[in-house]
mmCIF file of C-alpha atoms in Angstrom:
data_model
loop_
_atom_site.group_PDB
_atom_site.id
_atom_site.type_symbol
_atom_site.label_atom_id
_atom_site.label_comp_id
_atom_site.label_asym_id
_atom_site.label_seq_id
_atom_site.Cartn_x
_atom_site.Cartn_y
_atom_site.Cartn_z
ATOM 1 C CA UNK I 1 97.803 123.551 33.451
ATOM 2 C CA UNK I 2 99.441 120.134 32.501
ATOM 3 C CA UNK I 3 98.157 118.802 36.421
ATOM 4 C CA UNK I 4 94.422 120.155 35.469
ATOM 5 C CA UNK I 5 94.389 118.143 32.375
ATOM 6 C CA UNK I 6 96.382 115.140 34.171
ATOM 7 C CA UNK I 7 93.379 114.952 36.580
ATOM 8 C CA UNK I 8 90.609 115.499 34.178
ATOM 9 C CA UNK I 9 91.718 112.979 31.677
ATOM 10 C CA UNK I 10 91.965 110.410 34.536
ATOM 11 C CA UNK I 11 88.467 111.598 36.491
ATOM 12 C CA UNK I 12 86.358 108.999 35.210
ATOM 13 C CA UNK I 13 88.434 106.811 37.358
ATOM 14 C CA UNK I 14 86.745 108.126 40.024
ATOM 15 C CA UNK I 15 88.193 106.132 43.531
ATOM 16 C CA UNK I 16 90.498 103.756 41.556
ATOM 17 C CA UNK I 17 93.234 106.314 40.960
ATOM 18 C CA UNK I 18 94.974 107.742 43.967
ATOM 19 C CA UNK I 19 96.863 111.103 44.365
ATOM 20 C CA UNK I 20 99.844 111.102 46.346
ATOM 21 C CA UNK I 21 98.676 114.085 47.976
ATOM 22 C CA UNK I 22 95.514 112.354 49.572
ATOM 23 C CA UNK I 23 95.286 109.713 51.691
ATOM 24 C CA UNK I 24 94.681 106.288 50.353
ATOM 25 C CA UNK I 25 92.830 103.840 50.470
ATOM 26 C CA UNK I 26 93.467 100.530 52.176
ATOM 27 C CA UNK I 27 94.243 97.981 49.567
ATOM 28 C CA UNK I 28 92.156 95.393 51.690
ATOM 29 C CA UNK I 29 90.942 95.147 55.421
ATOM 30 C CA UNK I 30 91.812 96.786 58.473
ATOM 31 C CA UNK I 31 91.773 96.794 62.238
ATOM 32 C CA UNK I 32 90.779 99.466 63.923
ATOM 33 C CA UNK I 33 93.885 100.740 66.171
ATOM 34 C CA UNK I 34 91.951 101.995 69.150
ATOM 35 C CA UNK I 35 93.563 105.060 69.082
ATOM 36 C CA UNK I 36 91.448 107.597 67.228
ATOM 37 C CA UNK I 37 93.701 110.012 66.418
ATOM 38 C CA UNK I 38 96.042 107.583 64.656
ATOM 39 C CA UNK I 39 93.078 105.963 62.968
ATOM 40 C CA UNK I 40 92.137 109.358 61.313
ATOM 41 C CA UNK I 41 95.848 109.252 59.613
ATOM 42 C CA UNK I 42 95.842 105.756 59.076
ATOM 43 C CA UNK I 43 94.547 104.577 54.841
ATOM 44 C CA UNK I 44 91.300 102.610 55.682
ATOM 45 C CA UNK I 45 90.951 104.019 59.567
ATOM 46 C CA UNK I 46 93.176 101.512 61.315
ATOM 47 C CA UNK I 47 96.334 98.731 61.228
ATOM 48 C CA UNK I 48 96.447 96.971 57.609
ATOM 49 C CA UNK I 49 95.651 93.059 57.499
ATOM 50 C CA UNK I 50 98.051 91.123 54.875
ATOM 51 C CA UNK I 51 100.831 93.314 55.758
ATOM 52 C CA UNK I 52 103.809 94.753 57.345
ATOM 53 C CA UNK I 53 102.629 97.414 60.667
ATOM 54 C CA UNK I 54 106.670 98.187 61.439
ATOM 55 C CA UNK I 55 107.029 99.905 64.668
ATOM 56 C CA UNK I 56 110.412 101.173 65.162
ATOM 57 C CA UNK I 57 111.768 102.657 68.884
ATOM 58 C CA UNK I 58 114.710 103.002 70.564
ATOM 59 C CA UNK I 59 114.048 100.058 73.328
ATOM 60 C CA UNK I 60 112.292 97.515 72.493
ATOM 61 C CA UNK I 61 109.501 96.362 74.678
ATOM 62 C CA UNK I 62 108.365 99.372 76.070
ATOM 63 C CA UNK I 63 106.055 100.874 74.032
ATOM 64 C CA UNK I 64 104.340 98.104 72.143
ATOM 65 C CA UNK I 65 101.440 96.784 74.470
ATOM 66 C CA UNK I 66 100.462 100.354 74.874
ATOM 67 C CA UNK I 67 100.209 101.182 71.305
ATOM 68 C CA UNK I 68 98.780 97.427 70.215
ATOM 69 C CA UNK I 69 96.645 95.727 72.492
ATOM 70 C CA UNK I 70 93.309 97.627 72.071
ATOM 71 C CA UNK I 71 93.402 96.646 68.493
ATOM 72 C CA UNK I 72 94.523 92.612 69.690
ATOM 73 C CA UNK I 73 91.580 92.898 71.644
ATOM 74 C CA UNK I 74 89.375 93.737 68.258
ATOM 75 C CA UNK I 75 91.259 91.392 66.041
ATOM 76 C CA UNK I 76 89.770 88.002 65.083
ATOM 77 C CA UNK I 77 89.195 84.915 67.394
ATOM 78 C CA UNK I 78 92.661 83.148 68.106
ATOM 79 C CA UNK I 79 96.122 82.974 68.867
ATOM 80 C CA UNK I 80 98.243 85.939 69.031
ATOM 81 C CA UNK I 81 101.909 84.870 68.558
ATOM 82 C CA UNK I 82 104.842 86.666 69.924
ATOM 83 C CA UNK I 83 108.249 86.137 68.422
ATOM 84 C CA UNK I 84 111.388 86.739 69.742
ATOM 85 C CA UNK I 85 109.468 88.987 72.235
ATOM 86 C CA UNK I 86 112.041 90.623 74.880
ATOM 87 C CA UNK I 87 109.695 90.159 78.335
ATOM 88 C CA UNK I 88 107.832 87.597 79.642
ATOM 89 C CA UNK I 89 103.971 89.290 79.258
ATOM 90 C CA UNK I 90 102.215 90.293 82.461
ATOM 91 C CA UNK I 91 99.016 87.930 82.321
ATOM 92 C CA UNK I 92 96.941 89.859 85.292
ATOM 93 C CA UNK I 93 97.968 93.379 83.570
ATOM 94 C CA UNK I 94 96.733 92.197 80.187
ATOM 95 C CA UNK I 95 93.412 90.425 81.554
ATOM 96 C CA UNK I 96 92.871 93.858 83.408
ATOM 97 C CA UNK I 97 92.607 95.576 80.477
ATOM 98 C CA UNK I 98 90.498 93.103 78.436
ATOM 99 C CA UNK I 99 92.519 91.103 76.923
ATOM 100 C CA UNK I 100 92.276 87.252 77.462
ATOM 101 C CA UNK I 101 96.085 86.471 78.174
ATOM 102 C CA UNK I 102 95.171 82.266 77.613
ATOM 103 C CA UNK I 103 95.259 83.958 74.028
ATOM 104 C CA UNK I 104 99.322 84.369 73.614
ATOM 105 C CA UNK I 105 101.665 82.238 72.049
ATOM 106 C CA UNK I 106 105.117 83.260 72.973
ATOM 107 C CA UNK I 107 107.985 81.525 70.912
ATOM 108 C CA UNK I 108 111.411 81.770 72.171
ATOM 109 C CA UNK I 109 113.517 81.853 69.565
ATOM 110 C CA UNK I 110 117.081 83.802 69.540
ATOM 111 C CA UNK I 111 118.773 83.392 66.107
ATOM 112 C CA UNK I 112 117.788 86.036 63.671
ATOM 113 C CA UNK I 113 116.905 83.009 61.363
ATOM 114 C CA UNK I 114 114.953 81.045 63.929
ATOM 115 C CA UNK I 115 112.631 84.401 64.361
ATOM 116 C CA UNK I 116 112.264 84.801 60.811
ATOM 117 C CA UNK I 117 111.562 81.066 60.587
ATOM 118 C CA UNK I 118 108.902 80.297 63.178
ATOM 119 C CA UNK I 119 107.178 84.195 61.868
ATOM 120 C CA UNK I 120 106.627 82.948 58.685
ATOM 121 C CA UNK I 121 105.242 79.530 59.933
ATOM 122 C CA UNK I 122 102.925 81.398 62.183
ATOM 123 C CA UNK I 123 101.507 83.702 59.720
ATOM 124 C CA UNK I 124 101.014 80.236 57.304
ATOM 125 C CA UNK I 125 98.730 78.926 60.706
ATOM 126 C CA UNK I 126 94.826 79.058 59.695
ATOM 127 C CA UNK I 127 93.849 79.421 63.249
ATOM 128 C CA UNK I 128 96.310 82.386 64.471
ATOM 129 C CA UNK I 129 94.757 85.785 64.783
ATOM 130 C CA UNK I 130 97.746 87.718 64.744
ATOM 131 C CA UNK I 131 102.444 87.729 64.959
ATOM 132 C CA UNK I 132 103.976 89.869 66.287
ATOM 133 C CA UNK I 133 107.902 89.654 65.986
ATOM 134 C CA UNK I 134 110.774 91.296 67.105
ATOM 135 C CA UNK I 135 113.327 91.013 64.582
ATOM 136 C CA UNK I 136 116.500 93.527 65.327
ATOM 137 C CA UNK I 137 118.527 92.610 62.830
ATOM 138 C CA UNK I 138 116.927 91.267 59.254
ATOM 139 C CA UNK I 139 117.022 92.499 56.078
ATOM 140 C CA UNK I 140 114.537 93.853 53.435
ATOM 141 C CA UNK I 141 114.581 90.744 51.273
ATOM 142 C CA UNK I 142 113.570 88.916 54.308
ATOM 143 C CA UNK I 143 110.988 90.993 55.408
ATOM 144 C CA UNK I 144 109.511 90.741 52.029
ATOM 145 C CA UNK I 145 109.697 87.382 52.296
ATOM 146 C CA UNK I 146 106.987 88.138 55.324
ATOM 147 C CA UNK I 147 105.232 90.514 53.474
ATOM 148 C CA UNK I 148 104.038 87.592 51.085
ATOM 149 C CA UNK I 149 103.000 85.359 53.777
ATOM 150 C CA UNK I 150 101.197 87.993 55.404
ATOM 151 C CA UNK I 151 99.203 89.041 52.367
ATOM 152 C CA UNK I 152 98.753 85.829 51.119
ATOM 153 C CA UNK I 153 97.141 84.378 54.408
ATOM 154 C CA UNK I 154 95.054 87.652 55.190
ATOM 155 C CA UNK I 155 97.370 87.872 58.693
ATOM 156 C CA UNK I 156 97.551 91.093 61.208
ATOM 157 C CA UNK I 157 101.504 91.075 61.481
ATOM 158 C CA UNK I 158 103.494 93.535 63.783
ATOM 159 C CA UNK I 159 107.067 93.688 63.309
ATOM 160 C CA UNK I 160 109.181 95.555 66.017
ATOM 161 C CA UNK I 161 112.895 96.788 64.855
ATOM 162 C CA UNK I 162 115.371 99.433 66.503
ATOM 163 C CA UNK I 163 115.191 103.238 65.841
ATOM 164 C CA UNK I 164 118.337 102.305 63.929
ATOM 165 C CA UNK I 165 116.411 101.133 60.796
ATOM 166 C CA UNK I 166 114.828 104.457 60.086
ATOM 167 C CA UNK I 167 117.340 105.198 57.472
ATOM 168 C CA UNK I 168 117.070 101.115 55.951
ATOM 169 C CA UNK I 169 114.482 100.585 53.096
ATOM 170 C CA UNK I 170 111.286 98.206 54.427
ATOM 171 C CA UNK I 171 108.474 96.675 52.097
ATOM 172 C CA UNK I 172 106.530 97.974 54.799
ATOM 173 C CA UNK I 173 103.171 99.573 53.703
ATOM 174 C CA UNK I 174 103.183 101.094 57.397
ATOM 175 C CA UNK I 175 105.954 102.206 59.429
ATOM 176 C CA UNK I 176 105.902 104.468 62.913
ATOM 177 C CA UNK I 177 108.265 105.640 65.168
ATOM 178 C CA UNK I 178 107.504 105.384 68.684
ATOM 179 C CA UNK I 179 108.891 107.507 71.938
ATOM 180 C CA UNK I 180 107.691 107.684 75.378
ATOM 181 C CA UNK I 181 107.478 109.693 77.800
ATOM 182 C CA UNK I 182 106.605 112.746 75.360
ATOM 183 C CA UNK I 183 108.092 115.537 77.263
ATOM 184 C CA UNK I 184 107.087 118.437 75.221
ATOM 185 C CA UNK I 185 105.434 121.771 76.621
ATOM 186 C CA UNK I 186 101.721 121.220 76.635
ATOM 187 C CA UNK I 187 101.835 117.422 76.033
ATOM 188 C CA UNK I 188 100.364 114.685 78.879
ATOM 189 C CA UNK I 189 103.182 113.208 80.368
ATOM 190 C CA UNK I 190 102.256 109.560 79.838
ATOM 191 C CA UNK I 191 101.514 110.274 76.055
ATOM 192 C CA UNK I 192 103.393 108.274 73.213
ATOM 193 C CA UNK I 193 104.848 110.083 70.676
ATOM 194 C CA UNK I 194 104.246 108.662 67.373
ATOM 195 C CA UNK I 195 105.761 109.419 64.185
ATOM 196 C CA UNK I 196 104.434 108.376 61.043
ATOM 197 C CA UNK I 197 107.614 107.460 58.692
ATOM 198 C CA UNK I 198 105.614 105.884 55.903
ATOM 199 C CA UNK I 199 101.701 105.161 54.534
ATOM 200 C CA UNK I 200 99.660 105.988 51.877
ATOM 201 C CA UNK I 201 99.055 109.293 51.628
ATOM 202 C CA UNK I 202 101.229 112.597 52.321
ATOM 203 C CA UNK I 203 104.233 112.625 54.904
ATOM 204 C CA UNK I 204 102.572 113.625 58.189
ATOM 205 C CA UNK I 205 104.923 115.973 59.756
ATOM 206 C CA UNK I 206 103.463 116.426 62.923
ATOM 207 C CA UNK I 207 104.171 113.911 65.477
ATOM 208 C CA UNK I 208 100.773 112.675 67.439
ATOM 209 C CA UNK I 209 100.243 112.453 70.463
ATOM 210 C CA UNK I 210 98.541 109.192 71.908
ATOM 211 C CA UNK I 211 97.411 108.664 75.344
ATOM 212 C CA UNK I 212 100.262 105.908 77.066
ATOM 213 C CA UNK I 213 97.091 104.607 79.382
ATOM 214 C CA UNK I 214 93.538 103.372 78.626
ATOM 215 C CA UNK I 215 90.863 105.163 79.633
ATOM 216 C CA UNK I 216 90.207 102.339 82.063
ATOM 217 C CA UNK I 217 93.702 102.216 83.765
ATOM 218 C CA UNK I 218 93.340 106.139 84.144
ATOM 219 C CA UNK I 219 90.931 105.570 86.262
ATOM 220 C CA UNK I 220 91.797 103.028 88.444
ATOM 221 C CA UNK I 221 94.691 105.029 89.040
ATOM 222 C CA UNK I 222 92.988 108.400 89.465
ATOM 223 C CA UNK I 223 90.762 106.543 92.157
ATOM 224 C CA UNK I 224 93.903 105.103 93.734
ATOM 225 C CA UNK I 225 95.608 108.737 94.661
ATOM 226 C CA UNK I 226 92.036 109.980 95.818
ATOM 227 C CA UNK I 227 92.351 107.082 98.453
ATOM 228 C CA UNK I 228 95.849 107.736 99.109
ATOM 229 C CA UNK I 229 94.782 111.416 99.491
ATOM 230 C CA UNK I 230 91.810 110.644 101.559
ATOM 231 C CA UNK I 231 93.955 108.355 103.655
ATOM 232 C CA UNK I 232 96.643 111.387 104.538
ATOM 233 C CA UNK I 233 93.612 113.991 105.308
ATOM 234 C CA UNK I 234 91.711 111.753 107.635
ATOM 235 C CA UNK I 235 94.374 109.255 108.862
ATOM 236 C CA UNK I 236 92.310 106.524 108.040
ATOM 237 C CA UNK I 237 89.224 106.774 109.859
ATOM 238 C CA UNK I 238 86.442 107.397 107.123
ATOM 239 C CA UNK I 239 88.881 106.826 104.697
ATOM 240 C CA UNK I 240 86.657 104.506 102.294
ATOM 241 C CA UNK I 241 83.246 106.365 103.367
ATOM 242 C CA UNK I 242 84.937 109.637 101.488
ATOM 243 C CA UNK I 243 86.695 107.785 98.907
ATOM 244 C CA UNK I 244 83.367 106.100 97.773
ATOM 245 C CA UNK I 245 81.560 109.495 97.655
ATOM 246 C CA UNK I 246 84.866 110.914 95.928
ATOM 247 C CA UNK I 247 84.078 108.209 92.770
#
């Protein structure tokens, strides 16, 4: 009774008023995560711009380019800036998959307050696109600290932290959990796992299940055991006349 009247008082509200049982609403713009499952539990269909996308895993730098890069490849025009990132990128891997590698900014910076330095100064840059930054130890004051930069320049920021922090507070409108391989019955075994800690909208109890390769790179590599297949049936004679009938 007292939720009926609760909701009727505030209907004429209409959109403005959100119930913690829906999904919200982006407070501004998006980026479209490439991943449509995630997008479809995502507020506004994709990554928030002007704030905080925390991605939390157990190693760092092994899951990120998977679960990022298609939506780098639809953010805007410019530098992407990597922080503190653990590996040198793999240029030819990224370009094979779209992405112009010339693009990347990597800053090598150690100190926790070096990382948190040269983020912030990146996400103040007019002509950077997006940061990402891999900042294992900082605190929630500081991140809030990037928060406001983030928001106030309109940037796409990615922060990575250790599975550790699940149980730390985060200004962090978005925060995910990431594990690969996903070794449950029934699931691919090059899917991420991906567990939604915190959005707008309802916990999402259900991990999701994300495909680890692009469509692309599937099948380049499906095409690569057919010839490796072909090669052990015929021992290389008309190898690439029946591989090129096989795709």
């Amino acid at each position: 009774m007292v939720t009926s009247l609760f909701s009727a008082s505030f209907a004429h509200l209409g959109d403005a008023v959100w119930r913690a049982d829906e999904l919200g609403c982006a407070a501004g713009a998006t980026v479209a995560s490439g991943h449509a499952a995630l997008d479809a539990q995502l507020p506004g269909g994709g990554w928030p711009v002007g704030a905080i996308n925390e991605i939390l895993q157990a190693q760092s730098g092994q899951n990120e380019w998977r679960l990022l890069l298609p939506a780098l490849r639809r953010a805007a025009p410019g530098p992407v800036v990597l922080v503190g990132a653990p590996h040198v990128p793999f240029g030819p891997g990224l370009c094979a998959q779209g992405f112009e590698a010339q693009r990347l900014l990597w800053i090598r910076a150690g100190a926790p307050a070096a990382r948190l330095w040269a983020s912030e100064q990146a996400l103040r840059c007019s002509e950077v696109a997006a940061v990402l930054a891999w900042l294992p130890q900082v605190r929630a004051e500081q991140l809030r600290r990037l928060q406001m930069a983030a928001q106030e320049h309109r940037k796409l920021l990615f922060v990575m932290r250790p599975a550790q922090a699940i149980a730390e507070s985060s200004p962090a409108v978005l925060r995910l959990l990431v594990a690969s391989p996903l070794a449950e019955e029934g699931a691919p075994g090059d899917a991420l796992q991906l567990h939604i800690l915190k959005r707008r909208g309802p916990p999402l109890t259900q991990a999701l299940a994300l495909p680890a390769r692009s469509a692309r790179l599937g099948a380049l590599l499906a095409l690569r055991v057919k010839a490796e297949e072909v090669v052990r049936d015929t021992g290389g004679g008309d190898a690439l006349d029946r591989l090129a009938a096989a795709a």
